[in-house]
Amino acid sequence: MSKFVILGDGLLGSELQKITNWSVESRKKTNLDIENFKMLSNIVFQNDTIVNCIACTDSYGGKREDHWKVNYEFPSKLSNLCFTNNKKLVHISTEFVYANNDIPPTETDIPLPDNTWYAHSKLLADNYIKATNVEALICRLLHKPNPFPYEEVWNVKTSGDLVDKIAILVKELITKKATGIFNVGTGDKSLSDLAPYSKIVEPPDHVPKDTRMNIHKLEGFLNV
């Protein structure tokens, strides 16, 4: 029987664990050290599929070094380990890599991210994994808590959804052994559609106003 492990216990990692009962390794709960090569090697060796939900998610700020280490160096090293040991890597990316594309971009369009360390570091990892690990699955997505907990919601467009819906799609891609890049979402919408009881406000100038994606590849693969 195949063994699965989720790296990270944030919003998406926790939801995936909830619906799959897969094991979890995280920096908070199990003292996972993403810079400890021996620890990472043991995790990879003991499992068949490694789902990387670890990320530095300070989307509009944070230090370059933090984004570089967590969003690029770590997944690149993890991808190498998975490839060398013939293990499946599932890497969670972001629809923010498409912040400046014509809408809606497909997986084969060249991403044009916004000017943040978050988006650029995530895209660098995507490109590295795609170029060096052909069996890996890269999921570009956006997810929000359910229920939406904030009193205000930005007036922006997305293909994302509440985390429980996104987690189901990611699980289906994994169990159907998808490879390559997939835009993972539930269709075009305003973020306010996920928060009907929140006040709609205009976002700051630096926030991407439209990160919708073409999800035809996802729909065709899952037959939805």
Tab-separated table of C-alpha atoms in Angstrom:
chain	number	residue	atom	x	y	z
A	1	MET	CA	0.000	0.000	0.000
A	2	SER	CA	1.307	3.431	-0.952
A	3	LYS	CA	2.342	5.741	1.857
A	4	PHE	CA	1.590	9.456	1.711
A	5	VAL	CA	2.990	12.270	3.816
A	6	ILE	CA	1.946	15.913	3.946
A	7	LEU	CA	4.654	18.446	4.728
A	8	GLY	CA	3.139	21.417	6.566
A	9	ASP	CA	0.123	21.832	8.832
A	10	GLY	CA	-1.190	25.165	7.617
A	11	LEU	CA	-4.627	25.751	6.134
A	12	LEU	CA	-4.318	23.442	3.127
A	13	GLY	CA	-2.088	20.843	4.776
A	14	SER	CA	-4.500	20.506	7.682
A	15	GLU	CA	-7.502	20.176	5.375
A	16	LEU	CA	-5.765	17.528	3.267
A	17	GLN	CA	-4.919	15.566	6.390
A	18	LYS	CA	-8.532	15.847	7.532
A	19	ILE	CA	-9.962	14.349	4.343
A	20	THR	CA	-7.233	11.737	3.728
A	21	ASN	CA	-5.818	10.808	7.146
A	22	TRP	CA	-2.351	10.902	5.587
A	23	SER	CA	0.537	11.459	7.976
A	24	VAL	CA	1.896	14.974	8.546
A	25	GLU	CA	5.360	16.357	9.170
A	26	SER	CA	5.570	20.021	10.101
A	27	ARG	CA	7.907	22.588	11.565
A	28	LYS	CA	5.532	23.273	14.454
A	29	LYS	CA	4.156	19.867	15.407
A	30	THR	CA	6.974	17.449	14.604
A	31	ASN	CA	9.974	19.808	14.609
A	32	LEU	CA	10.627	19.312	10.912
A	33	ASP	CA	13.852	21.092	9.958
A	34	ILE	CA	13.679	21.913	6.258
A	35	GLU	CA	17.452	22.483	6.201
A	36	ASN	CA	18.258	19.080	7.724
A	37	PHE	CA	19.126	16.899	4.739
A	38	LYS	CA	19.212	13.661	6.738
A	39	MET	CA	15.758	14.316	8.225
A	40	LEU	CA	14.293	15.111	4.813
A	41	SER	CA	15.956	12.054	3.292
A	42	ASN	CA	14.392	9.786	5.930
A	43	ILE	CA	10.929	11.246	5.295
A	44	VAL	CA	11.269	10.779	1.547
A	45	PHE	CA	12.657	7.251	1.911
A	46	GLN	CA	9.797	6.162	4.201
A	47	ASN	CA	6.988	7.386	1.913
A	48	ASP	CA	5.866	7.030	-1.680
A	49	THR	CA	4.201	10.413	-2.216
A	50	ILE	CA	5.360	13.635	-0.572
A	51	VAL	CA	2.913	16.555	-0.621
A	52	ASN	CA	4.726	19.820	0.024
A	53	CYS	CA	2.430	22.429	1.576
A	54	ILE	CA	5.252	24.323	3.305
A	55	ALA	CA	5.672	27.924	2.167
A	56	CYS	CA	6.556	31.404	3.272
A	57	THR	CA	3.188	33.048	2.566
A	58	ASP	CA	3.919	36.672	3.401
A	59	SER	CA	2.542	37.563	-0.010
A	60	TYR	CA	3.369	41.270	-0.036
A	61	GLY	CA	6.316	41.537	2.309
A	62	GLY	CA	8.872	39.595	4.247
A	63	LYS	CA	12.584	39.205	3.763
A	64	ARG	CA	13.996	37.999	0.483
A	65	GLU	CA	16.037	35.402	2.368
A	66	ASP	CA	12.945	33.852	3.971
A	67	HIS	CA	11.098	33.493	0.666
A	68	TRP	CA	14.211	32.226	-1.086
A	69	LYS	CA	14.962	29.591	1.557
A	70	VAL	CA	11.424	28.290	2.080
A	71	ASN	CA	9.794	28.802	-1.323
A	72	TYR	CA	12.714	27.999	-3.618
A	73	GLU	CA	15.686	26.290	-1.978
A	74	PHE	CA	13.643	23.843	0.100
A	75	PRO	CA	11.270	22.575	-2.625
A	76	SER	CA	14.159	22.340	-5.096
A	77	LYS	CA	16.154	20.205	-2.659
A	78	LEU	CA	13.053	18.141	-1.889
A	79	SER	CA	12.413	17.612	-5.586
A	80	ASN	CA	15.953	16.335	-6.075
A	81	LEU	CA	15.492	13.881	-3.212
A	82	CYS	CA	12.201	12.631	-4.617
A	83	PHE	CA	13.606	12.224	-8.119
A	84	THR	CA	16.736	10.415	-6.933
A	85	ASN	CA	14.697	8.007	-4.788
A	86	ASN	CA	11.899	7.490	-7.331
A	87	LYS	CA	9.288	9.094	-5.078
A	88	LYS	CA	6.342	11.237	-6.140
A	89	LEU	CA	6.491	14.950	-5.314
A	90	VAL	CA	3.341	17.057	-5.135
A	91	HIS	CA	4.226	20.727	-4.808
A	92	ILE	CA	1.704	23.425	-3.882
A	93	SER	CA	2.277	26.652	-5.787
A	94	THR	CA	0.110	29.761	-6.194
A	95	GLU	CA	-2.066	31.515	-8.753
A	96	PHE	CA	-0.156	34.694	-7.869
A	97	VAL	CA	2.465	33.681	-10.443
A	98	TYR	CA	-0.089	34.858	-13.036
A	99	ALA	CA	-0.679	38.316	-11.526
A	100	ASN	CA	0.300	40.218	-14.689
A	101	ASN	CA	-0.871	37.761	-17.352
A	102	ASP	CA	-3.710	38.249	-19.733
A	103	ILE	CA	-6.660	36.485	-18.176
A	104	PRO	CA	-7.168	33.588	-18.000
A	105	PRO	CA	-3.713	32.052	-18.601
A	106	THR	CA	-3.214	28.340	-19.201
A	107	GLU	CA	-0.478	26.153	-17.786
A	108	THR	CA	1.548	26.613	-20.981
A	109	ASP	CA	1.489	30.410	-20.874
A	110	ILE	CA	4.606	32.091	-19.484
A	111	PRO	CA	3.722	33.360	-15.991
A	112	LEU	CA	4.188	37.054	-15.284
A	113	PRO	CA	4.185	37.426	-11.480
A	114	ASP	CA	3.796	40.635	-9.543
A	115	ASN	CA	6.824	42.328	-8.046
A	116	THR	CA	7.018	40.395	-4.774
A	117	TRP	CA	9.537	37.933	-3.386
A	118	TYR	CA	6.650	35.558	-2.692
A	119	ALA	CA	5.455	35.253	-6.280
A	120	HIS	CA	8.935	35.189	-7.790
A	121	SER	CA	10.292	32.577	-5.378
A	122	LYS	CA	7.263	30.341	-5.969
A	123	LEU	CA	7.663	30.628	-9.743
A	124	LEU	CA	11.376	29.815	-9.543
A	125	ALA	CA	10.543	26.623	-7.659
A	126	ASP	CA	7.875	25.712	-10.208
A	127	ASN	CA	10.371	26.109	-13.038
A	128	TYR	CA	13.095	24.137	-11.288
A	129	ILE	CA	10.785	21.238	-10.455
A	130	LYS	CA	9.270	21.197	-13.930
A	131	ALA	CA	12.721	21.113	-15.537
A	132	THR	CA	14.259	18.425	-13.331
A	133	ASN	CA	11.444	16.149	-12.120
A	134	VAL	CA	9.069	15.144	-14.894
A	135	GLU	CA	6.901	12.973	-12.633
A	136	ALA	CA	6.191	15.755	-10.127
A	137	LEU	CA	2.778	17.413	-9.784
A	138	ILE	CA	2.663	21.199	-9.351
A	139	CYS	CA	-0.668	22.697	-8.223
A	140	ARG	CA	-1.170	26.432	-8.736
A	141	LEU	CA	-4.026	27.576	-6.541
A	142	LEU	CA	-5.512	29.962	-3.996
A	143	HIS	CA	-7.488	28.910	-0.929
A	144	LYS	CA	-9.288	30.734	1.868
A	145	PRO	CA	-10.541	29.637	5.310
A	146	ASN	CA	-14.028	28.196	5.648
A	147	PRO	CA	-15.877	30.029	7.027
A	148	PHE	CA	-14.294	33.241	5.758
A	149	PRO	CA	-13.269	34.947	9.014
A	150	TYR	CA	-12.669	38.560	7.983
A	151	GLU	CA	-15.056	41.490	8.227
A	152	GLU	CA	-13.734	43.000	4.991
A	153	VAL	CA	-12.871	41.365	1.666
A	154	TRP	CA	-10.903	42.858	-1.218
A	155	ASN	CA	-12.586	43.502	-4.534
A	156	VAL	CA	-10.346	41.198	-6.598
A	157	LYS	CA	-10.904	38.326	-9.029
A	158	THR	CA	-9.704	34.767	-8.507
A	159	SER	CA	-10.116	31.148	-9.507
A	160	GLY	CA	-9.603	30.099	-5.896
A	161	ASP	CA	-12.144	28.868	-3.404
A	162	LEU	CA	-12.626	27.894	0.213
A	163	VAL	CA	-9.956	25.472	1.393
A	164	ASP	CA	-12.209	22.426	1.677
A	165	LYS	CA	-13.138	22.611	-2.018
A	166	ILE	CA	-9.539	23.159	-3.141
A	167	ALA	CA	-8.260	20.296	-0.970
A	168	ILE	CA	-10.675	17.879	-2.636
A	169	LEU	CA	-9.360	18.832	-6.080
A	170	VAL	CA	-5.743	18.418	-4.977
A	171	LYS	CA	-6.542	15.018	-3.495
A	172	GLU	CA	-8.213	13.886	-6.723
A	173	LEU	CA	-5.204	14.959	-8.793
A	174	ILE	CA	-2.900	13.041	-6.467
A	175	THR	CA	-4.958	9.852	-6.384
A	176	LYS	CA	-5.319	9.939	-10.188
A	177	LYS	CA	-1.526	10.251	-10.497
A	178	ALA	CA	-1.460	13.582	-12.304
A	179	THR	CA	1.914	14.964	-13.373
A	180	GLY	CA	3.074	18.378	-14.546
A	181	ILE	CA	1.519	21.759	-13.808
A	182	PHE	CA	-2.192	22.127	-13.085
A	183	ASN	CA	-4.171	25.302	-12.463
A	184	VAL	CA	-6.405	24.209	-9.578
A	185	GLY	CA	-9.566	26.200	-8.966
A	186	THR	CA	-13.333	26.324	-9.314
A	187	GLY	CA	-13.857	28.912	-12.022
A	188	ASP	CA	-13.891	32.690	-12.350
A	189	LYS	CA	-15.256	34.642	-9.416
A	190	SER	CA	-14.760	37.654	-7.199
A	191	LEU	CA	-13.156	37.008	-3.837
A	192	SER	CA	-16.294	38.454	-2.276
A	193	ASP	CA	-18.228	35.449	-3.601
A	194	LEU	CA	-16.453	33.433	-0.907
A	195	ALA	CA	-17.380	35.946	1.780
A	196	PRO	CA	-21.028	36.967	1.323
A	197	TYR	CA	-21.236	38.534	4.778
A	198	SER	CA	-18.041	40.582	4.540
A	199	LYS	CA	-17.836	44.210	3.477
A	200	ILE	CA	-16.308	44.640	-0.003
A	201	VAL	CA	-13.405	47.117	-0.072
A	202	GLU	CA	-10.904	48.166	-2.716
A	203	PRO	CA	-7.460	46.556	-2.310
A	204	PRO	CA	-4.192	48.470	-1.884
A	205	ASP	CA	-2.421	49.400	-5.108
A	206	HIS	CA	0.215	46.670	-4.719
A	207	VAL	CA	-2.330	43.849	-4.563
A	208	PRO	CA	-3.024	41.956	-7.840
A	209	LYS	CA	-6.562	42.715	-8.977
A	210	ASP	CA	-7.043	39.623	-11.120
A	211	THR	CA	-5.325	36.239	-10.755
A	212	ARG	CA	-7.922	34.062	-12.467
A	213	MET	CA	-6.636	30.992	-14.329
A	214	ASN	CA	-7.791	28.785	-17.169
A	215	ILE	CA	-8.814	25.494	-15.526
A	216	HIS	CA	-9.799	23.526	-18.647
A	217	LYS	CA	-6.876	21.121	-18.175
A	218	LEU	CA	-8.030	20.349	-14.624
A	219	GLU	CA	-11.634	19.864	-15.734
A	220	GLY	CA	-10.617	17.573	-18.573
A	221	PHE	CA	-8.340	15.457	-16.392
A	222	LEU	CA	-10.916	15.067	-13.633
A	223	ASN	CA	-13.866	14.901	-16.051
A	224	VAL	CA	-15.800	17.623	-14.194
